[in-house]
Amino acid sequence: MTIRPLVIIPDSKLRLISEPVKEITSEIRQLADDMLETMYDAPGVGLAAIQIGIPVRMVTMDVSKSEDERQPMVLINPEILWTSEEKRIYEEGCLSIPEYYEEVERPDRVRFRYMDLQGETVEQDADGLLATCVQHEIDHLNGVLFIDYLSKLKRDRVMTKFKKAARREAGA
Ligand code: K1U
Ligand code: ZN
């Protein structure tokens, strides 16, 4: 298992539409291990493959409360099947936008489908943090970031800050 470097805004890779996984190979299993390791190290409750630079439709998540009782999830080709009319506001963060948190409104409950590492199709209902997280992660697979739901003013402010940081790093 390897901790991989995270892709940070304004890297244009984060705007790519990720490709479906065609087959569960040893490379895919290795990628899942590396994503979990990278997510736990960050630490985060979710990670999409594009956040480590790989444009495939894979997500890892663990929204368990305790570090002693990890509940790792690996989602291959996940999709949202249904969203509730009721909305919920949650303060979101993103490992690709370090140390920036803002409130985002999304559907309160969702039903989603994915393939697990055994190749089984799973359908699951979610509410709370799991519902928020799975929507945030599937957005990553479609090149969407949580800052896209904020006002243009807030989005421009955060983009400018990270563009300046990237320029400083490139010049250093
Ligand atoms: O996809 C990502 O960038 C990961 C992101 C997922 C997420 C968080 C909150 C709401 C929606 C989606 C994170 O994990 S940010 C870090 C974070 O929320 C966290 C870190 C440590 C403990 C608990 C939460
Ligand atoms: Zn994110």
Short mmCIF file of C-alpha atoms and ligand atoms in Angstrom, two decimals:
data_model
loop_
_atom_site.label_atom_id
_atom_site.label_comp_id
_atom_site.label_asym_id
_atom_site.label_seq_id
_atom_site.Cartn_x
_atom_site.Cartn_y
_atom_site.Cartn_z
CA MET A 1 0.00 0.00 0.00
CA THR A 2 1.32 3.42 -0.95
CA ILE A 3 0.31 6.90 0.10
CA ARG A 4 -0.01 8.83 -3.17
CA PRO A 5 0.32 12.62 -3.57
CA LEU A 6 -2.99 14.49 -3.71
CA VAL A 7 -3.98 16.59 -6.73
CA ILE A 8 -4.74 20.14 -5.54
CA ILE A 9 -6.69 22.96 -7.25
CA PRO A 10 -6.13 24.63 -9.73
CA ASP A 11 -4.84 21.39 -11.35
CA SER A 12 -7.02 20.90 -14.46
CA LYS A 13 -7.09 17.10 -13.90
CA LEU A 14 -9.78 17.75 -11.29
CA ARG A 15 -12.10 18.85 -14.12
CA LEU A 16 -11.77 15.60 -16.11
CA ILE A 17 -14.69 13.20 -16.51
CA SER A 18 -13.38 9.87 -15.22
CA GLU A 19 -13.68 6.68 -17.30
CA PRO A 20 -15.67 3.63 -16.13
CA VAL A 21 -13.70 0.65 -14.78
CA LYS A 22 -14.10 -2.18 -17.33
CA GLU A 23 -12.65 -5.06 -15.32
CA ILE A 24 -11.50 -5.66 -11.75
CA THR A 25 -7.82 -6.41 -12.27
CA SER A 26 -4.88 -6.60 -9.85
CA GLU A 27 -4.11 -2.96 -10.81
CA ILE A 28 -7.61 -1.93 -9.72
CA ARG A 29 -7.22 -3.79 -6.39
CA GLN A 30 -3.83 -2.11 -5.88
CA LEU A 31 -5.37 1.28 -6.69
CA ALA A 32 -8.14 0.65 -4.12
CA ASP A 33 -5.51 -0.18 -1.45
CA ASP A 34 -3.52 2.95 -2.28
CA MET A 35 -6.64 5.13 -2.24
CA LEU A 36 -7.66 3.83 1.20
CA GLU A 37 -4.14 4.35 2.54
CA THR A 38 -4.03 7.89 1.10
CA MET A 39 -7.53 8.72 2.43
CA TYR A 40 -6.77 7.49 5.99
CA ASP A 41 -3.42 9.29 6.01
CA ALA A 42 -4.87 12.66 4.86
CA PRO A 43 -7.16 12.18 6.87
CA GLY A 44 -10.42 12.19 4.95
CA VAL A 45 -13.75 10.41 4.89
CA GLY A 46 -13.71 9.97 1.11
CA LEU A 47 -11.44 10.01 -1.92
CA ALA A 48 -12.01 9.79 -5.68
CA ALA A 49 -9.30 8.25 -7.89
CA ILE A 50 -8.86 11.52 -9.81
CA GLN A 51 -7.69 13.13 -6.55
CA ILE A 52 -4.54 11.02 -6.90
CA GLY A 53 -4.41 11.72 -10.64
CA ILE A 54 -6.12 8.58 -11.99
CA PRO A 55 -9.20 9.37 -14.12
CA VAL A 56 -11.21 6.19 -13.40
CA ARG A 57 -14.62 5.93 -11.73
CA MET A 58 -13.51 4.68 -8.34
CA VAL A 59 -14.19 6.05 -4.88
CA THR A 60 -13.17 5.07 -1.36
CA MET A 61 -15.10 6.16 1.73
CA ASP A 62 -15.17 5.54 5.47
CA VAL A 63 -17.62 7.58 7.52
CA SER A 64 -17.28 5.48 10.70
CA LYS A 65 -16.87 7.52 13.87
CA SER A 66 -14.10 5.50 15.49
CA GLU A 67 -10.60 4.87 14.16
CA ASP A 68 -10.66 1.50 15.96
CA GLU A 69 -13.67 0.32 13.96
CA ARG A 70 -12.84 1.22 10.41
CA GLN A 71 -15.51 0.57 7.79
CA PRO A 72 -13.71 1.00 4.47
CA MET A 73 -15.86 1.12 1.35
CA VAL A 74 -14.60 0.79 -2.23
CA LEU A 75 -17.09 1.90 -4.88
CA ILE A 76 -16.52 1.03 -8.52
CA ASN A 77 -18.57 2.87 -11.17
CA PRO A 78 -20.89 4.37 -8.54
CA GLU A 79 -24.08 6.16 -9.60
CA ILE A 80 -26.89 7.96 -7.83
CA LEU A 81 -30.27 6.27 -8.48
CA TRP A 82 -32.54 8.53 -6.44
CA THR A 83 -32.33 11.72 -4.38
CA SER A 84 -34.81 13.02 -1.79
CA GLU A 85 -36.68 16.29 -2.28
CA GLU A 86 -35.58 17.32 1.23
CA LYS A 87 -32.23 19.07 1.37
CA ARG A 88 -29.59 19.21 4.06
CA ILE A 89 -26.81 21.71 4.67
CA TYR A 90 -23.42 20.29 5.63
CA GLU A 91 -20.07 21.98 6.06
CA GLU A 92 -17.93 20.27 3.42
CA GLY A 93 -14.20 20.05 2.95
CA CYS A 94 -12.14 18.60 0.12
CA LEU A 95 -8.69 17.00 0.19
CA SER A 96 -8.01 18.78 -3.13
CA ILE A 97 -8.81 22.17 -1.52
CA PRO A 98 -6.91 21.91 1.77
CA GLU A 99 -8.16 23.74 4.86
CA TYR A 100 -11.17 25.30 3.17
CA TYR A 101 -14.66 24.51 4.47
CA GLU A 102 -18.03 25.90 3.41
CA GLU A 103 -21.67 24.98 3.83
CA VAL A 104 -23.24 23.19 0.85
CA GLU A 105 -26.89 22.24 0.35
CA ARG A 106 -27.56 18.83 -1.18
CA PRO A 107 -30.34 16.20 -1.15
CA ASP A 108 -30.72 14.82 2.39
CA ARG A 109 -31.04 11.14 1.35
CA VAL A 110 -29.88 9.19 -1.68
CA ARG A 111 -29.98 5.69 -3.12
CA PHE A 112 -26.83 4.69 -4.97
CA ARG A 113 -25.46 1.71 -6.87
CA TYR A 114 -21.89 0.53 -7.30
CA MET A 115 -19.81 -2.55 -7.94
CA ASP A 116 -17.64 -3.83 -5.09
CA LEU A 117 -14.16 -5.34 -5.42
CA GLN A 118 -15.74 -8.82 -5.72
CA GLY A 119 -17.65 -7.65 -8.80
CA GLU A 120 -21.01 -7.71 -6.98
CA THR A 121 -23.53 -4.96 -7.72
CA VAL A 122 -24.66 -3.26 -4.52
CA GLU A 123 -27.61 -0.88 -4.01
CA GLN A 124 -27.59 1.16 -0.83
CA ASP A 125 -29.63 3.92 0.83
CA ALA A 126 -27.80 6.67 2.67
CA ASP A 127 -28.49 9.66 4.85
CA GLY A 128 -26.33 11.93 6.98
CA LEU A 129 -22.63 12.18 6.26
CA LEU A 130 -22.64 9.10 4.00
CA ALA A 131 -25.25 10.73 1.72
CA THR A 132 -23.26 13.98 1.58
CA CYS A 133 -19.97 12.17 1.02
CA VAL A 134 -21.16 9.88 -1.78
CA GLN A 135 -22.59 12.89 -3.66
CA HIS A 136 -19.34 14.83 -3.17
CA GLU A 137 -17.27 11.85 -4.43
CA ILE A 138 -19.47 11.11 -7.47
CA ASP A 139 -19.21 14.81 -8.34
CA HIS A 140 -15.41 14.36 -8.45
CA LEU A 141 -15.89 11.59 -11.06
CA ASN A 142 -17.73 14.17 -13.19
CA GLY A 143 -15.18 16.96 -12.74
CA VAL A 144 -17.37 18.84 -10.26
CA LEU A 145 -16.00 20.37 -7.03
CA PHE A 146 -17.98 21.49 -3.98
CA ILE A 147 -16.89 25.09 -4.59
CA ASP A 148 -19.02 24.96 -7.79
CA TYR A 149 -22.07 25.18 -5.49
CA LEU A 150 -20.85 28.40 -3.84
CA SER A 151 -21.27 31.98 -5.04
CA LYS A 152 -18.95 33.13 -7.84
CA LEU A 153 -17.36 35.54 -5.37
CA LYS A 154 -16.42 32.79 -2.90
CA ARG A 155 -15.27 30.43 -5.69
CA ASP A 156 -13.13 33.11 -7.33
CA ARG A 157 -11.59 34.00 -3.95
CA VAL A 158 -10.54 30.43 -3.19
CA MET A 159 -9.29 29.82 -6.75
CA THR A 160 -7.17 32.99 -6.64
CA LYS A 161 -5.65 31.93 -3.31
CA PHE A 162 -4.68 28.47 -4.60
CA LYS A 163 -3.45 29.82 -7.98
CA LYS A 164 -1.10 32.16 -6.12
CA ALA A 165 0.13 29.29 -3.93
CA ALA A 166 0.75 27.12 -7.02
CA ARG A 167 2.69 29.97 -8.70
CA ARG A 168 4.80 30.44 -5.55
CA GLU A 169 5.54 26.71 -5.43
CA ALA A 170 6.47 26.58 -9.14
CA GLY A 171 8.85 29.53 -8.64
CA ALA A 172 10.41 28.12 -5.49
O1 K1U B 1 -13.34 13.97 -1.53
C1 K1U B 1 -12.69 14.57 -0.69
O2 K1U B 1 -12.07 15.58 -0.98
C2 K1U B 1 -12.69 14.08 0.74
C3 K1U B 1 -13.58 14.90 1.66
C4 K1U B 1 -14.97 14.26 1.67
C5 K1U B 1 -16.07 15.05 2.30
C6 K1U B 1 -15.97 15.65 3.53
C7 K1U B 1 -17.02 16.34 4.08
C8 K1U B 1 -18.19 16.43 3.42
C9 K1U B 1 -18.29 15.85 2.20
C10 K1U B 1 -17.24 15.16 1.64
C11 K1U B 1 -12.96 14.88 3.05
O3 K1U B 1 -12.82 13.86 3.64
S1 K1U B 1 -12.48 16.39 3.72
C12 K1U B 1 -11.86 15.96 5.34
C13 K1U B 1 -12.92 15.65 6.32
O4 K1U B 1 -14.07 15.97 6.12
C14 K1U B 1 -12.60 14.92 7.57
C15 K1U B 1 -11.33 14.66 7.94
C16 K1U B 1 -11.06 13.96 9.10
C17 K1U B 1 -12.07 13.54 9.91
C18 K1U B 1 -13.37 13.82 9.55
C19 K1U B 1 -13.63 14.50 8.38
ZN ZN B 2 -13.30 16.47 -2.60
#
